[in-house]
Amino acid sequence: MPTLRFYGHACFGLETTTLNLLIDPWLSGNPELGAIPSDLRPPTHILVTHNHRDHVGDAIELSKTYGAPIITTPSAARHYKGEGATTAPLHLGGRLPLDGASVKCVNAIHDSPLGIGETWRVELGAPCGFVVDIDGKSVYHAGDTALFGDMALFAPVDVALLPIDGRMVMEPADAVRAAQLLQAGTVVPMHWRDQDPHAFVGLLTDAGIAGHVMKNGETREL
């Protein structure tokens, strides 16, 4: 049975006995953590949804340290490879088979700029989300996105990891609608900034959907 581990903001680990998929690893710059955890289980793969620093985070450093390939869209993968990382490019609609799992790259409505210096930013490929099928469970990490109707095409999912901050991503009411489109068994909020994640879970409950707020470092068997 896979384990979901929350590292804060939008960073999660999906773990089995042989795999540790680390998604959007903003660790050392994350004010909720301050550093890469000393007990971090070495990732076997690193998934990056887009190039905002609060998502790409420590991906390149971790890839160099552990030899874990970064799974991301091709334009971003080329850049990370140029920085010395190992990469596994995966474009929208593609699926990457793993040992006992697979990763499907799906659409997200956002942007994916690469910061160059203090002021110049250049778009570097498409943002994405991921649907991970792992040990019989389906987990959707939305990345940063607005609500869009084609989320229904990913349904059903056992767990949906949904952003709710309401300014840079969809607001809580839209995330409830996303959960309905996804036919999600359980929803875990992320990227909530000033939103109250417990109030969001209350909205889910009113809609007949299970929700769970995870604390930093918390694990949950799926």
PDB file of C-alpha atoms in Angstrom:
ATOM      1  CA  MET A   1       0.000   0.000   0.000  1.00  0.00           C
ATOM      2  CA  PRO A   2       1.514   3.382  -0.961  1.00  0.00           C
ATOM      3  CA  THR A   3       2.137   6.112   1.582  1.00  0.00           C
ATOM      4  CA  LEU A   4       1.528   9.816   0.989  1.00  0.00           C
ATOM      5  CA  ARG A   5       3.897  12.170   2.828  1.00  0.00           C
ATOM      6  CA  PHE A   6       3.390  15.949   3.018  1.00  0.00           C
ATOM      7  CA  TYR A   7       6.372  18.310   3.155  1.00  0.00           C
ATOM      8  CA  GLY A   8       4.432  21.582   3.086  1.00  0.00           C
ATOM      9  CA  HIS A   9       3.065  23.918   0.408  1.00  0.00           C
ATOM     10  CA  ALA A  10       2.723  21.669  -2.691  1.00  0.00           C
ATOM     11  CA  CYS A  11       5.443  19.110  -1.956  1.00  0.00           C
ATOM     12  CA  PHE A  12       4.444  15.491  -1.450  1.00  0.00           C
ATOM     13  CA  GLY A  13       6.149  12.134  -1.477  1.00  0.00           C
ATOM     14  CA  LEU A  14       4.490   9.013  -2.810  1.00  0.00           C
ATOM     15  CA  GLU A  15       6.273   6.044  -1.287  1.00  0.00           C
ATOM     16  CA  THR A  16       6.282   2.287  -1.663  1.00  0.00           C
ATOM     17  CA  THR A  17       8.937  -0.235  -0.674  1.00  0.00           C
ATOM     18  CA  THR A  18      10.775   0.394  -3.965  1.00  0.00           C
ATOM     19  CA  LEU A  19       9.724   3.906  -5.017  1.00  0.00           C
ATOM     20  CA  ASN A  20       9.818   7.399  -3.580  1.00  0.00           C
ATOM     21  CA  LEU A  21       8.242   9.887  -5.981  1.00  0.00           C
ATOM     22  CA  LEU A  22       8.941  13.394  -4.705  1.00  0.00           C
ATOM     23  CA  ILE A  23       6.621  15.991  -6.232  1.00  0.00           C
ATOM     24  CA  ASP A  24       7.391  19.738  -6.449  1.00  0.00           C
ATOM     25  CA  PRO A  25      10.246  19.613  -3.905  1.00  0.00           C
ATOM     26  CA  TRP A  26      10.371  23.152  -2.497  1.00  0.00           C
ATOM     27  CA  LEU A  27      12.183  22.302   0.719  1.00  0.00           C
ATOM     28  CA  SER A  28      15.219  24.466   1.535  1.00  0.00           C
ATOM     29  CA  GLY A  29      13.492  27.726   0.542  1.00  0.00           C
ATOM     30  CA  ASN A  30      10.157  26.819   2.070  1.00  0.00           C
ATOM     31  CA  PRO A  31       9.515  29.017   5.146  1.00  0.00           C
ATOM     32  CA  GLU A  32       7.487  26.152   6.626  1.00  0.00           C
ATOM     33  CA  LEU A  33      10.596  23.916   6.582  1.00  0.00           C
ATOM     34  CA  GLY A  34      13.703  26.046   6.159  1.00  0.00           C
ATOM     35  CA  ALA A  35      15.896  23.200   4.927  1.00  0.00           C
ATOM     36  CA  ILE A  36      15.870  19.837   3.239  1.00  0.00           C
ATOM     37  CA  PRO A  37      14.758  17.455   6.042  1.00  0.00           C
ATOM     38  CA  SER A  38      17.649  15.453   7.469  1.00  0.00           C
ATOM     39  CA  ASP A  39      15.524  12.313   7.384  1.00  0.00           C
ATOM     40  CA  LEU A  40      14.426  12.764   3.750  1.00  0.00           C
ATOM     41  CA  ARG A  41      14.164   9.373   2.123  1.00  0.00           C
ATOM     42  CA  PRO A  42      16.246   9.474  -1.074  1.00  0.00           C
ATOM     43  CA  PRO A  43      13.897  10.035  -4.018  1.00  0.00           C
ATOM     44  CA  THR A  44      13.849   7.523  -6.847  1.00  0.00           C
ATOM     45  CA  HIS A  45      12.094  10.056  -9.098  1.00  0.00           C
ATOM     46  CA  ILE A  46      11.354  13.777  -8.850  1.00  0.00           C
ATOM     47  CA  LEU A  47       8.213  15.223 -10.457  1.00  0.00           C
ATOM     48  CA  VAL A  48       8.044  18.938 -11.267  1.00  0.00           C
ATOM     49  CA  THR A  49       4.789  20.523 -12.442  1.00  0.00           C
ATOM     50  CA  HIS A  50       6.210  23.906 -13.510  1.00  0.00           C
ATOM     51  CA  ASN A  51       9.117  26.298 -13.072  1.00  0.00           C
ATOM     52  CA  HIS A  52       7.918  28.584 -10.286  1.00  0.00           C
ATOM     53  CA  ARG A  53      10.535  28.419  -7.532  1.00  0.00           C
ATOM     54  CA  ASP A  54       7.989  27.241  -4.963  1.00  0.00           C
ATOM     55  CA  HIS A  55       7.556  24.089  -7.075  1.00  0.00           C
ATOM     56  CA  VAL A  56      10.878  23.335  -8.766  1.00  0.00           C
ATOM     57  CA  GLY A  57      12.596  24.129  -5.476  1.00  0.00           C
ATOM     58  CA  ASP A  58      15.492  21.736  -4.800  1.00  0.00           C
ATOM     59  CA  ALA A  59      14.811  19.426  -7.743  1.00  0.00           C
ATOM     60  CA  ILE A  60      18.137  19.991  -9.505  1.00  0.00           C
ATOM     61  CA  GLU A  61      20.194  19.625  -6.324  1.00  0.00           C
ATOM     62  CA  LEU A  62      18.340  16.484  -5.278  1.00  0.00           C
ATOM     63  CA  SER A  63      18.720  14.967  -8.733  1.00  0.00           C
ATOM     64  CA  LYS A  64      22.476  15.594  -8.630  1.00  0.00           C
ATOM     65  CA  THR A  65      22.747  14.150  -5.121  1.00  0.00           C
ATOM     66  CA  TYR A  66      20.688  11.003  -5.598  1.00  0.00           C
ATOM     67  CA  GLY A  67      20.761  10.462  -9.358  1.00  0.00           C
ATOM     68  CA  ALA A  68      16.963  10.622  -9.422  1.00  0.00           C
ATOM     69  CA  PRO A  69      15.533  11.669 -12.792  1.00  0.00           C
ATOM     70  CA  ILE A  70      13.357  14.759 -12.893  1.00  0.00           C
ATOM     71  CA  ILE A  71      10.075  13.980 -14.650  1.00  0.00           C
ATOM     72  CA  THR A  72       8.773  17.174 -16.227  1.00  0.00           C
ATOM     73  CA  THR A  73       7.782  18.638 -19.585  1.00  0.00           C
ATOM     74  CA  PRO A  74      10.484  18.589 -22.293  1.00  0.00           C
ATOM     75  CA  SER A  75      11.440  22.290 -22.359  1.00  0.00           C
ATOM     76  CA  ALA A  76      11.976  22.335 -18.610  1.00  0.00           C
ATOM     77  CA  ALA A  77      13.774  18.985 -18.754  1.00  0.00           C
ATOM     78  CA  ARG A  78      16.273  20.341 -21.282  1.00  0.00           C
ATOM     79  CA  HIS A  79      17.058  23.259 -18.986  1.00  0.00           C
ATOM     80  CA  TYR A  80      17.464  21.055 -15.894  1.00  0.00           C
ATOM     81  CA  LYS A  81      19.719  18.677 -17.843  1.00  0.00           C
ATOM     82  CA  GLY A  82      21.859  21.635 -18.793  1.00  0.00           C
ATOM     83  CA  GLU A  83      22.168  22.409 -15.079  1.00  0.00           C
ATOM     84  CA  GLY A  84      23.518  18.902 -14.434  1.00  0.00           C
ATOM     85  CA  ALA A  85      20.353  17.041 -13.440  1.00  0.00           C
ATOM     86  CA  THR A  86      19.198  13.682 -14.737  1.00  0.00           C
ATOM     87  CA  THR A  87      15.868  14.054 -16.551  1.00  0.00           C
ATOM     88  CA  ALA A  88      13.008  12.003 -17.952  1.00  0.00           C
ATOM     89  CA  PRO A  89      11.012  14.285 -20.293  1.00  0.00           C
ATOM     90  CA  LEU A  90       7.265  13.639 -20.364  1.00  0.00           C
ATOM     91  CA  HIS A  91       4.870  15.772 -22.377  1.00  0.00           C
ATOM     92  CA  LEU A  92       1.158  16.451 -21.927  1.00  0.00           C
ATOM     93  CA  GLY A  93      -0.810  13.266 -22.581  1.00  0.00           C
ATOM     94  CA  GLY A  94       2.224  11.030 -22.168  1.00  0.00           C
ATOM     95  CA  ARG A  95       2.637   8.235 -19.639  1.00  0.00           C
ATOM     96  CA  LEU A  96       5.891   6.988 -18.119  1.00  0.00           C
ATOM     97  CA  PRO A  97       5.853   3.385 -16.786  1.00  0.00           C
ATOM     98  CA  LEU A  98       7.772   2.797 -13.552  1.00  0.00           C
ATOM     99  CA  ASP A  99       8.310  -0.233 -11.336  1.00  0.00           C
ATOM    100  CA  GLY A 100       4.816  -0.867  -9.961  1.00  0.00           C
ATOM    101  CA  ALA A 101       3.572   2.563 -10.988  1.00  0.00           C
ATOM    102  CA  SER A 102       3.084   4.965 -13.880  1.00  0.00           C
ATOM    103  CA  VAL A 103       3.055   8.730 -14.240  1.00  0.00           C
ATOM    104  CA  LYS A 104       0.717  10.464 -16.702  1.00  0.00           C
ATOM    105  CA  CYS A 105       1.353  14.101 -17.567  1.00  0.00           C
ATOM    106  CA  VAL A 106      -1.895  16.103 -17.780  1.00  0.00           C
ATOM    107  CA  ASN A 107      -2.943  19.643 -18.513  1.00  0.00           C
ATOM    108  CA  ALA A 108      -2.884  22.553 -16.067  1.00  0.00           C
ATOM    109  CA  ILE A 109      -3.984  26.145 -16.653  1.00  0.00           C
ATOM    110  CA  HIS A 110      -1.177  28.330 -15.342  1.00  0.00           C
ATOM    111  CA  ASP A 111       2.228  29.530 -16.561  1.00  0.00           C
ATOM    112  CA  SER A 112       5.752  28.156 -16.221  1.00  0.00           C
ATOM    113  CA  PRO A 113       8.340  30.936 -16.300  1.00  0.00           C
ATOM    114  CA  LEU A 114      12.018  30.522 -15.577  1.00  0.00           C
ATOM    115  CA  GLY A 115      13.526  33.326 -13.520  1.00  0.00           C
ATOM    116  CA  ILE A 116      16.732  34.787 -14.992  1.00  0.00           C
ATOM    117  CA  GLY A 117      18.377  37.353 -12.768  1.00  0.00           C
ATOM    118  CA  GLU A 118      16.248  39.672 -10.670  1.00  0.00           C
ATOM    119  CA  THR A 119      13.690  40.879 -13.196  1.00  0.00           C
ATOM    120  CA  TRP A 120      13.709  38.883 -16.429  1.00  0.00           C
ATOM    121  CA  ARG A 121      11.452  35.863 -16.683  1.00  0.00           C
ATOM    122  CA  VAL A 122      10.948  33.687 -19.753  1.00  0.00           C
ATOM    123  CA  GLU A 123       8.280  31.054 -20.335  1.00  0.00           C
ATOM    124  CA  LEU A 124       9.782  27.581 -20.417  1.00  0.00           C
ATOM    125  CA  GLY A 125       7.258  25.115 -21.783  1.00  0.00           C
ATOM    126  CA  ALA A 126       3.840  24.171 -20.473  1.00  0.00           C
ATOM    127  CA  PRO A 127       2.768  23.728 -16.856  1.00  0.00           C
ATOM    128  CA  CYS A 128       1.249  20.371 -16.014  1.00  0.00           C
ATOM    129  CA  GLY A 129      -0.292  18.135 -13.404  1.00  0.00           C
ATOM    130  CA  PHE A 130       0.339  14.451 -12.831  1.00  0.00           C
ATOM    131  CA  VAL A 131      -1.890  11.422 -12.387  1.00  0.00           C
ATOM    132  CA  VAL A 132       0.166   8.749 -10.653  1.00  0.00           C
ATOM    133  CA  ASP A 133      -1.086   5.177 -10.597  1.00  0.00           C
ATOM    134  CA  ILE A 134       0.816   3.425  -7.839  1.00  0.00           C
ATOM    135  CA  ASP A 135       0.159   0.041  -6.234  1.00  0.00           C
ATOM    136  CA  GLY A 136      -3.470   0.079  -7.327  1.00  0.00           C
ATOM    137  CA  LYS A 137      -4.159   3.667  -6.224  1.00  0.00           C
ATOM    138  CA  SER A 138      -4.653   6.739  -8.415  1.00  0.00           C
ATOM    139  CA  VAL A 139      -3.270  10.053  -7.118  1.00  0.00           C
ATOM    140  CA  TYR A 140      -3.765  13.374  -8.949  1.00  0.00           C
ATOM    141  CA  HIS A 141      -1.391  16.241  -8.174  1.00  0.00           C
ATOM    142  CA  ALA A 142      -2.895  19.291  -9.865  1.00  0.00           C
ATOM    143  CA  GLY A 143       0.176  21.514  -9.678  1.00  0.00           C
ATOM    144  CA  ASP A 144      -0.928  25.133  -9.906  1.00  0.00           C
ATOM    145  CA  THR A 145      -4.084  25.456 -11.949  1.00  0.00           C
ATOM    146  CA  ALA A 146      -7.423  27.066 -12.491  1.00  0.00           C
ATOM    147  CA  LEU A 147     -10.524  24.898 -12.611  1.00  0.00           C
ATOM    148  CA  PHE A 148     -11.151  23.319 -16.017  1.00  0.00           C
ATOM    149  CA  GLY A 149     -13.841  20.904 -17.138  1.00  0.00           C
ATOM    150  CA  ASP A 150     -11.482  18.312 -18.603  1.00  0.00           C
ATOM    151  CA  MET A 151     -10.538  17.304 -15.068  1.00  0.00           C
ATOM    152  CA  ALA A 152     -13.488  14.963 -15.483  1.00  0.00           C
ATOM    153  CA  LEU A 153     -11.368  12.987 -17.954  1.00  0.00           C
ATOM    154  CA  PHE A 154      -8.977  12.031 -15.140  1.00  0.00           C
ATOM    155  CA  ALA A 155     -11.788  10.535 -13.032  1.00  0.00           C
ATOM    156  CA  PRO A 156     -12.046   8.611 -10.869  1.00  0.00           C
ATOM    157  CA  VAL A 157      -9.048   9.242  -8.653  1.00  0.00           C
ATOM    158  CA  ASP A 158      -8.508   7.888  -5.170  1.00  0.00           C
ATOM    159  CA  VAL A 159      -6.723  11.012  -3.925  1.00  0.00           C
ATOM    160  CA  ALA A 160      -6.736  14.544  -5.334  1.00  0.00           C
ATOM    161  CA  LEU A 161      -4.090  17.034  -4.185  1.00  0.00           C
ATOM    162  CA  LEU A 162      -5.650  20.403  -4.979  1.00  0.00           C
ATOM    163  CA  PRO A 163      -4.404  24.005  -4.596  1.00  0.00           C
ATOM    164  CA  ILE A 164      -6.869  26.418  -3.029  1.00  0.00           C
ATOM    165  CA  ASP A 165      -5.244  29.826  -2.469  1.00  0.00           C
ATOM    166  CA  GLY A 166      -7.763  31.607  -4.700  1.00  0.00           C
ATOM    167  CA  ARG A 167      -5.443  34.185  -6.196  1.00  0.00           C
ATOM    168  CA  MET A 168      -2.693  32.362  -8.100  1.00  0.00           C
ATOM    169  CA  VAL A 169      -4.727  29.164  -8.416  1.00  0.00           C
ATOM    170  CA  MET A 170      -8.355  28.135  -8.104  1.00  0.00           C
ATOM    171  CA  GLU A 171     -10.339  29.273  -5.080  1.00  0.00           C
ATOM    172  CA  PRO A 172     -11.839  26.811  -2.560  1.00  0.00           C
ATOM    173  CA  ALA A 173     -15.287  26.711  -4.195  1.00  0.00           C
ATOM    174  CA  ASP A 174     -13.675  25.865  -7.535  1.00  0.00           C
ATOM    175  CA  ALA A 175     -11.548  23.189  -5.878  1.00  0.00           C
ATOM    176  CA  VAL A 176     -14.733  21.570  -4.538  1.00  0.00           C
ATOM    177  CA  ARG A 177     -16.074  21.521  -8.085  1.00  0.00           C
ATOM    178  CA  ALA A 178     -12.770  20.038  -9.244  1.00  0.00           C
ATOM    179  CA  ALA A 179     -13.128  17.278  -6.656  1.00  0.00           C
ATOM    180  CA  GLN A 180     -16.596  16.512  -8.004  1.00  0.00           C
ATOM    181  CA  LEU A 181     -15.335  16.365 -11.600  1.00  0.00           C
ATOM    182  CA  LEU A 182     -12.496  14.090 -10.491  1.00  0.00           C
ATOM    183  CA  GLN A 183     -14.835  11.817  -8.515  1.00  0.00           C
ATOM    184  CA  ALA A 184     -12.163  12.014  -5.839  1.00  0.00           C
ATOM    185  CA  GLY A 185     -12.246   9.520  -3.002  1.00  0.00           C
ATOM    186  CA  THR A 186     -10.291  11.889  -0.754  1.00  0.00           C
ATOM    187  CA  VAL A 187      -9.042  15.441  -1.247  1.00  0.00           C
ATOM    188  CA  VAL A 188      -5.934  16.885   0.393  1.00  0.00           C
ATOM    189  CA  PRO A 189      -5.619  20.688   0.092  1.00  0.00           C
ATOM    190  CA  MET A 190      -2.271  22.293  -0.724  1.00  0.00           C
ATOM    191  CA  HIS A 191      -0.882  25.710  -1.695  1.00  0.00           C
ATOM    192  CA  TRP A 192      -3.400  27.454   0.517  1.00  0.00           C
ATOM    193  CA  ARG A 193      -1.484  30.641   1.446  1.00  0.00           C
ATOM    194  CA  ASP A 194      -4.000  32.726   3.452  1.00  0.00           C
ATOM    195  CA  GLN A 195      -6.925  30.347   2.993  1.00  0.00           C
ATOM    196  CA  ASP A 196      -8.134  28.160   5.866  1.00  0.00           C
ATOM    197  CA  PRO A 197      -7.667  24.554   4.713  1.00  0.00           C
ATOM    198  CA  HIS A 198      -9.983  23.297   7.448  1.00  0.00           C
ATOM    199  CA  ALA A 199     -12.768  25.554   6.178  1.00  0.00           C
ATOM    200  CA  PHE A 200     -12.164  24.095   2.714  1.00  0.00           C
ATOM    201  CA  VAL A 201     -12.550  20.571   4.112  1.00  0.00           C
ATOM    202  CA  GLY A 202     -15.836  21.771   5.596  1.00  0.00           C
ATOM    203  CA  LEU A 203     -16.989  22.761   2.102  1.00  0.00           C
ATOM    204  CA  LEU A 204     -15.994  19.309   0.879  1.00  0.00           C
ATOM    205  CA  THR A 205     -17.968  17.688   3.692  1.00  0.00           C
ATOM    206  CA  ASP A 206     -21.037  19.736   2.769  1.00  0.00           C
ATOM    207  CA  ALA A 207     -20.652  18.379  -0.775  1.00  0.00           C
ATOM    208  CA  GLY A 208     -20.375  14.795   0.464  1.00  0.00           C
ATOM    209  CA  ILE A 209     -16.628  14.521  -0.313  1.00  0.00           C
ATOM    210  CA  ALA A 210     -13.968  13.339   2.120  1.00  0.00           C
ATOM    211  CA  GLY A 211     -11.128  15.750   2.831  1.00  0.00           C
ATOM    212  CA  HIS A 212      -8.059  15.742   5.045  1.00  0.00           C
ATOM    213  CA  VAL A 213      -5.658  18.527   6.021  1.00  0.00           C
ATOM    214  CA  MET A 214      -2.128  17.152   6.303  1.00  0.00           C
ATOM    215  CA  LYS A 215       0.508  18.670   8.574  1.00  0.00           C
ATOM    216  CA  ASN A 216       4.139  19.043   7.539  1.00  0.00           C
ATOM    217  CA  GLY A 217       5.831  15.670   7.852  1.00  0.00           C
ATOM    218  CA  GLU A 218       2.554  13.784   8.206  1.00  0.00           C
ATOM    219  CA  THR A 219       2.119  10.486   6.413  1.00  0.00           C
ATOM    220  CA  ARG A 220      -1.076   8.823   5.294  1.00  0.00           C
ATOM    221  CA  GLU A 221      -1.540   5.319   3.930  1.00  0.00           C
ATOM    222  CA  LEU A 222      -3.654   5.327   0.774  1.00  0.00           C
TER     223      LEU A 222
END
